[in-house]
mmCIF file of C-alpha atoms in Angstrom:
data_model
loop_
_atom_site.group_PDB
_atom_site.id
_atom_site.type_symbol
_atom_site.label_atom_id
_atom_site.label_comp_id
_atom_site.label_asym_id
_atom_site.label_seq_id
_atom_site.Cartn_x
_atom_site.Cartn_y
_atom_site.Cartn_z
ATOM 1 C CA MET A 1 90.370 40.146 -43.508
ATOM 2 C CA THR A 2 93.440 42.252 -42.880
ATOM 3 C CA ARG A 3 93.413 45.432 -40.874
ATOM 4 C CA ALA A 4 94.808 48.394 -42.763
ATOM 5 C CA ALA A 5 98.007 49.987 -41.573
ATOM 6 C CA ARG A 6 97.386 53.070 -39.462
ATOM 7 C CA PRO A 7 99.533 56.205 -39.369
ATOM 8 C CA ALA A 8 101.944 55.950 -36.457
ATOM 9 C CA ALA A 9 100.827 59.339 -35.202
ATOM 10 C CA TYR A 10 97.524 57.833 -34.152
ATOM 11 C CA ALA A 11 98.995 55.243 -31.833
ATOM 12 C CA GLY A 12 99.003 55.584 -28.067
ATOM 13 C CA VAL A 13 96.582 56.476 -25.306
ATOM 14 C CA HIS A 14 95.151 59.976 -24.978
ATOM 15 C CA LYS A 15 93.123 61.295 -22.088
ATOM 16 C CA ARG A 16 90.523 63.948 -21.508
ATOM 17 C CA LYS A 17 91.082 66.502 -18.791
ATOM 18 C CA SER A 18 88.656 64.466 -16.703
ATOM 19 C CA GLY A 19 91.142 61.604 -16.825
ATOM 20 C CA ARG A 20 88.973 59.181 -18.826
ATOM 21 C CA SER A 21 91.140 57.170 -21.217
ATOM 22 C CA PHE A 22 90.969 57.828 -24.955
ATOM 23 C CA GLY A 23 92.647 54.492 -25.648
ATOM 24 C CA ALA A 24 89.401 52.943 -26.824
ATOM 25 C CA VAL A 25 89.027 55.528 -29.578
ATOM 26 C CA ALA A 26 92.635 56.133 -30.561
ATOM 27 C CA THR A 27 92.139 54.437 -33.893
ATOM 28 C CA ALA A 28 88.691 55.923 -34.366
ATOM 29 C CA LEU A 29 90.259 59.375 -34.183
ATOM 30 C CA ALA A 30 92.508 58.320 -37.063
ATOM 31 C CA ALA A 31 89.872 59.444 -39.556
ATOM 32 C CA LEU A 32 88.321 56.113 -40.425
ATOM 33 C CA ALA A 33 91.041 53.461 -40.206
ATOM 34 C CA LEU A 34 89.156 50.995 -42.384
ATOM 35 C CA THR A 35 89.967 47.428 -43.367
ATOM 36 C CA SER A 36 91.744 46.604 -46.596
ATOM 37 C CA CYS A 37 89.459 43.718 -47.545
ATOM 38 C CA SER A 38 86.242 43.632 -49.527
ATOM 39 C CA GLY A 39 82.957 41.893 -48.861
ATOM 40 C CA GLY A 40 79.297 41.840 -49.715
ATOM 41 C CA ASP A 41 76.717 44.031 -48.070
ATOM 42 C CA SER A 42 73.141 42.859 -47.845
ATOM 43 C CA LYS A 43 71.870 46.054 -46.243
ATOM 44 C CA GLY A 44 70.140 48.969 -47.859
ATOM 45 C CA PRO A 45 68.575 49.545 -51.270
ATOM 46 C CA GLU A 46 70.417 49.399 -54.540
ATOM 47 C CA ALA A 47 70.263 52.695 -56.438
ATOM 48 C CA THR A 48 71.769 53.645 -59.773
ATOM 49 C CA LEU A 49 73.783 56.847 -59.649
ATOM 50 C CA ASP A 50 72.860 59.234 -62.431
ATOM 51 C CA PRO A 51 76.155 60.459 -63.933
ATOM 52 C CA ALA A 52 74.398 63.610 -65.098
ATOM 53 C CA GLU A 53 73.433 64.568 -61.554
ATOM 54 C CA PRO A 54 76.337 66.452 -59.932
ATOM 55 C CA SER A 55 77.399 65.668 -56.406
ATOM 56 C CA LYS A 56 76.251 68.155 -53.809
ATOM 57 C CA THR A 57 79.063 67.386 -51.400
ATOM 58 C CA ALA A 58 81.347 70.187 -50.299
ATOM 59 C CA THR A 59 83.926 67.743 -48.953
ATOM 60 C CA SER A 60 85.463 66.692 -52.247
ATOM 61 C CA THR A 61 87.534 68.462 -54.859
ATOM 62 C CA ALA A 62 87.698 65.513 -57.230
ATOM 63 C CA PRO A 63 88.952 66.595 -60.651
ATOM 64 C CA SER A 64 86.808 65.785 -63.678
ATOM 65 C CA PRO A 65 88.274 63.288 -66.180
ATOM 66 C CA THR A 66 89.397 64.843 -69.464
ATOM 67 C CA GLU A 67 86.942 64.858 -72.371
ATOM 68 C CA THR A 68 89.475 62.958 -74.515
ATOM 69 C CA ASP A 69 89.400 60.007 -72.139
ATOM 70 C CA PRO A 70 87.019 57.327 -73.524
ATOM 71 C CA ASP A 71 86.271 56.288 -69.945
ATOM 72 C CA ALA A 72 85.606 59.862 -68.782
ATOM 73 C CA ALA A 73 81.891 59.378 -68.128
ATOM 74 C CA LEU A 74 82.473 56.156 -66.198
ATOM 75 C CA LYS A 75 85.250 57.711 -64.114
ATOM 76 C CA LYS A 76 82.968 60.609 -63.287
ATOM 77 C CA VAL A 77 80.361 58.188 -61.925
ATOM 78 C CA VAL A 78 82.991 56.511 -59.730
ATOM 79 C CA LEU A 79 84.309 59.865 -58.485
ATOM 80 C CA ASP A 80 80.792 61.086 -57.746
ATOM 81 C CA THR A 81 80.065 57.878 -55.830
ATOM 82 C CA TYR A 82 83.146 58.449 -53.674
ATOM 83 C CA ALA A 83 82.250 62.104 -53.075
ATOM 84 C CA ARG A 84 78.712 61.193 -52.095
ATOM 85 C CA MET A 85 79.911 58.435 -49.799
ATOM 86 C CA TRP A 86 81.967 60.996 -47.923
ATOM 87 C CA GLU A 87 79.079 63.428 -47.781
ATOM 88 C CA GLU A 88 76.974 60.763 -46.081
ATOM 89 C CA GLN A 89 79.880 59.564 -43.954
ATOM 90 C CA ALA A 90 80.436 63.076 -42.598
ATOM 91 C CA LYS A 91 76.748 63.206 -41.649
ATOM 92 C CA ALA A 92 77.078 59.871 -39.853
ATOM 93 C CA TYR A 93 80.135 60.972 -37.882
ATOM 94 C CA SER A 94 78.471 64.241 -36.910
ATOM 95 C CA LYS A 95 75.866 62.287 -34.927
ATOM 96 C CA ALA A 96 77.706 58.990 -34.327
ATOM 97 C CA SER A 97 75.164 56.983 -36.323
ATOM 98 C CA ILE A 98 74.604 55.995 -39.943
ATOM 99 C CA GLU A 99 70.851 55.946 -39.395
ATOM 100 C CA GLY A 100 69.141 58.743 -41.286
ATOM 101 C CA THR A 101 71.932 58.863 -43.881
ATOM 102 C CA GLN A 102 72.240 57.293 -47.331
ATOM 103 C CA LEU A 103 75.628 55.738 -46.569
ATOM 104 C CA ARG A 104 74.444 52.243 -47.512
ATOM 105 C CA ARG A 105 73.609 53.550 -50.971
ATOM 106 C CA TYR A 106 77.225 54.427 -51.706
ATOM 107 C CA ALA A 107 79.306 52.163 -49.424
ATOM 108 C CA ALA A 108 79.447 48.407 -48.886
ATOM 109 C CA GLY A 109 81.779 45.669 -47.726
ATOM 110 C CA ALA A 110 84.632 46.716 -45.472
ATOM 111 C CA ALA A 111 84.039 50.429 -46.056
ATOM 112 C CA LEU A 112 80.541 50.186 -44.598
ATOM 113 C CA ALA A 113 81.245 47.550 -41.945
ATOM 114 C CA ASP A 114 84.103 49.454 -40.314
ATOM 115 C CA THR A 115 82.124 52.677 -40.285
ATOM 116 C CA GLU A 116 79.343 50.869 -38.412
ATOM 117 C CA VAL A 117 81.872 49.513 -35.887
ATOM 118 C CA THR A 118 83.419 52.957 -35.437
ATOM 119 C CA MET A 119 79.967 54.471 -34.893
ATOM 120 C CA ASP A 120 79.454 52.040 -32.013
ATOM 121 C CA THR A 121 82.756 53.173 -30.501
ATOM 122 C CA PHE A 122 81.847 56.824 -30.904
ATOM 123 C CA GLN A 123 78.508 56.251 -29.181
ATOM 124 C CA LYS A 124 80.180 54.514 -26.241
ATOM 125 C CA GLU A 125 82.812 57.251 -25.897
ATOM 126 C CA GLY A 126 80.430 60.155 -26.445
ATOM 127 C CA LEU A 127 82.188 61.519 -29.531
ATOM 128 C CA VAL A 128 80.923 63.285 -32.634
ATOM 129 C CA THR A 129 82.575 65.297 -35.389
ATOM 130 C CA LYS A 130 82.123 68.742 -36.866
ATOM 131 C CA GLY A 131 82.997 69.659 -40.429
ATOM 132 C CA ALA A 132 84.360 67.181 -42.946
ATOM 133 C CA PRO A 133 87.615 66.146 -44.619
ATOM 134 C CA THR A 134 88.468 67.440 -48.081
ATOM 135 C CA HIS A 135 89.756 65.313 -50.930
ATOM 136 C CA ASP A 136 92.056 65.452 -53.934
ATOM 137 C CA VAL A 137 91.181 62.170 -55.601
ATOM 138 C CA THR A 138 91.849 60.558 -58.963
ATOM 139 C CA VAL A 139 90.868 57.264 -60.595
ATOM 140 C CA THR A 140 94.087 55.235 -60.837
ATOM 141 C CA GLY A 141 92.677 51.993 -62.221
ATOM 142 C CA LEU A 142 89.551 50.928 -64.090
ATOM 143 C CA LYS A 143 88.423 47.483 -65.255
ATOM 144 C CA PRO A 144 84.851 47.916 -66.513
ATOM 145 C CA ASN A 145 84.785 44.600 -68.425
ATOM 146 C CA LYS A 146 85.422 42.310 -65.482
ATOM 147 C CA LYS A 147 82.608 40.071 -64.228
ATOM 148 C CA VAL A 148 82.391 42.530 -61.337
ATOM 149 C CA PRO A 149 83.525 45.895 -62.769
ATOM 150 C CA TRP A 150 86.206 47.433 -60.576
ATOM 151 C CA ALA A 151 87.969 50.747 -60.046
ATOM 152 C CA SER A 152 90.762 51.993 -57.819
ATOM 153 C CA LEU A 153 91.247 55.552 -56.601
ATOM 154 C CA THR A 154 93.977 57.438 -54.789
ATOM 155 C CA ASP A 155 92.946 60.232 -52.459
ATOM 156 C CA CYS A 156 95.017 62.867 -50.702
ATOM 157 C CA MET A 157 92.650 63.307 -47.763
ATOM 158 C CA ASP A 158 92.968 66.434 -45.643
ATOM 159 C CA THR A 159 91.340 66.196 -42.200
ATOM 160 C CA THR A 160 92.471 69.629 -40.997
ATOM 161 C CA GLY A 161 88.911 70.953 -40.932
ATOM 162 C CA TRP A 162 87.394 67.803 -39.452
ATOM 163 C CA LYS A 163 87.094 68.284 -35.698
ATOM 164 C CA TYR A 164 86.300 65.682 -33.052
ATOM 165 C CA LEU A 165 84.103 66.847 -30.182
ATOM 166 C CA ASP A 166 82.779 65.660 -26.860
ATOM 167 C CA LYS A 167 79.076 65.190 -27.618
ATOM 168 C CA LYS A 168 77.917 66.411 -24.184
ATOM 169 C CA THR A 169 80.117 69.488 -23.809
ATOM 170 C CA GLY A 170 80.781 70.351 -27.449
ATOM 171 C CA LYS A 171 84.433 70.844 -26.551
ATOM 172 C CA PRO A 172 87.214 69.537 -28.833
ATOM 173 C CA ALA A 173 88.536 66.080 -28.034
ATOM 174 C CA GLU A 174 92.209 66.007 -27.142
ATOM 175 C CA MET A 175 94.246 64.840 -30.120
ATOM 176 C CA PRO A 176 97.871 63.683 -30.552
ATOM 177 C CA LYS A 177 100.227 66.627 -31.087
ATOM 178 C CA ASN A 178 101.977 64.832 -33.957
ATOM 179 C CA GLN A 179 98.765 63.691 -35.632
ATOM 180 C CA VAL A 180 98.985 63.305 -39.416
ATOM 181 C CA LEU A 181 96.221 65.452 -40.895
ATOM 182 C CA LYS A 182 96.798 65.014 -44.632
ATOM 183 C CA TYR A 183 97.600 61.561 -45.961
ATOM 184 C CA VAL A 184 97.289 59.188 -48.912
ATOM 185 C CA THR A 185 94.224 56.943 -48.909
ATOM 186 C CA LYS A 186 93.733 54.026 -51.292
ATOM 187 C CA VAL A 187 90.171 53.278 -52.356
ATOM 188 C CA GLN A 188 88.451 50.445 -54.210
ATOM 189 C CA ALA A 189 85.023 50.504 -55.845
ATOM 190 C CA GLU A 190 82.898 47.831 -57.512
ATOM 191 C CA ARG A 191 79.786 47.968 -59.630
ATOM 192 C CA TRP A 192 77.032 45.774 -58.238
ATOM 193 C CA GLY A 193 74.340 45.510 -60.873
ATOM 194 C CA GLY A 194 73.929 49.060 -62.139
ATOM 195 C CA THR A 195 75.294 50.667 -58.984
ATOM 196 C CA TRP A 196 78.851 51.638 -58.070
ATOM 197 C CA LYS A 197 79.768 51.226 -54.416
ATOM 198 C CA ILE A 198 82.888 52.080 -52.442
ATOM 199 C CA ILE A 199 84.022 48.841 -50.796
ATOM 200 C CA VAL A 200 87.488 49.661 -49.410
ATOM 201 C CA VAL A 201 88.904 52.864 -47.912
ATOM 202 C CA ASP A 202 92.489 52.243 -46.789
ATOM 203 C CA PRO A 203 94.316 55.185 -45.147
ATOM 204 C CA SER A 204 98.118 55.050 -45.071
ATOM 205 C CA ALA A 205 100.942 56.583 -43.061
ATOM 206 C CA THR A 206 102.129 58.520 -46.127
ATOM 207 C CA SER A 207 101.678 62.291 -45.974
ATOM 208 C CA CYS A 208 100.611 64.125 -49.102
#
């Protein structure tokens, strides 16, 4: 399992005014620095996403595939899965816990495992988030006929409106002045049975 490269702007130690070190959460404040490996997830129920049911998330601006694309319907399912994953992920970060969310329905493998680890860090450091990132995402690869159907996506993720707060005081957490707020994120999805799941979310140091 290889740790994904993190934007250089997120490196270093940052402190609250109280003097408590932010070093333990420097990477957590990097908007989900997830691993770039995939793996199985035995948690949570399997659920087939209905491609006719539109995503309710307000955090994604994923474009719809063109009607002339023979894979348009399939791409829409993958895009909706990604949008819904982020909707549930934003809920999890807002309370530093995935419990009470449907994140396991849409995420698995490294994407889910690293979120769970980051939630533990947020709980220890007393952090939560407010708002959510926005997305400009497209399907860049699709292999529906593989033994395990697979898709890749590229997202220009904008975290400008996603704020990190001290859970007790509600005050903004101190962030790096040169923090990258809008950057390219590579994503992988797989279909497990009749269900698409996001298995890798790999942020990069490339601005977009």
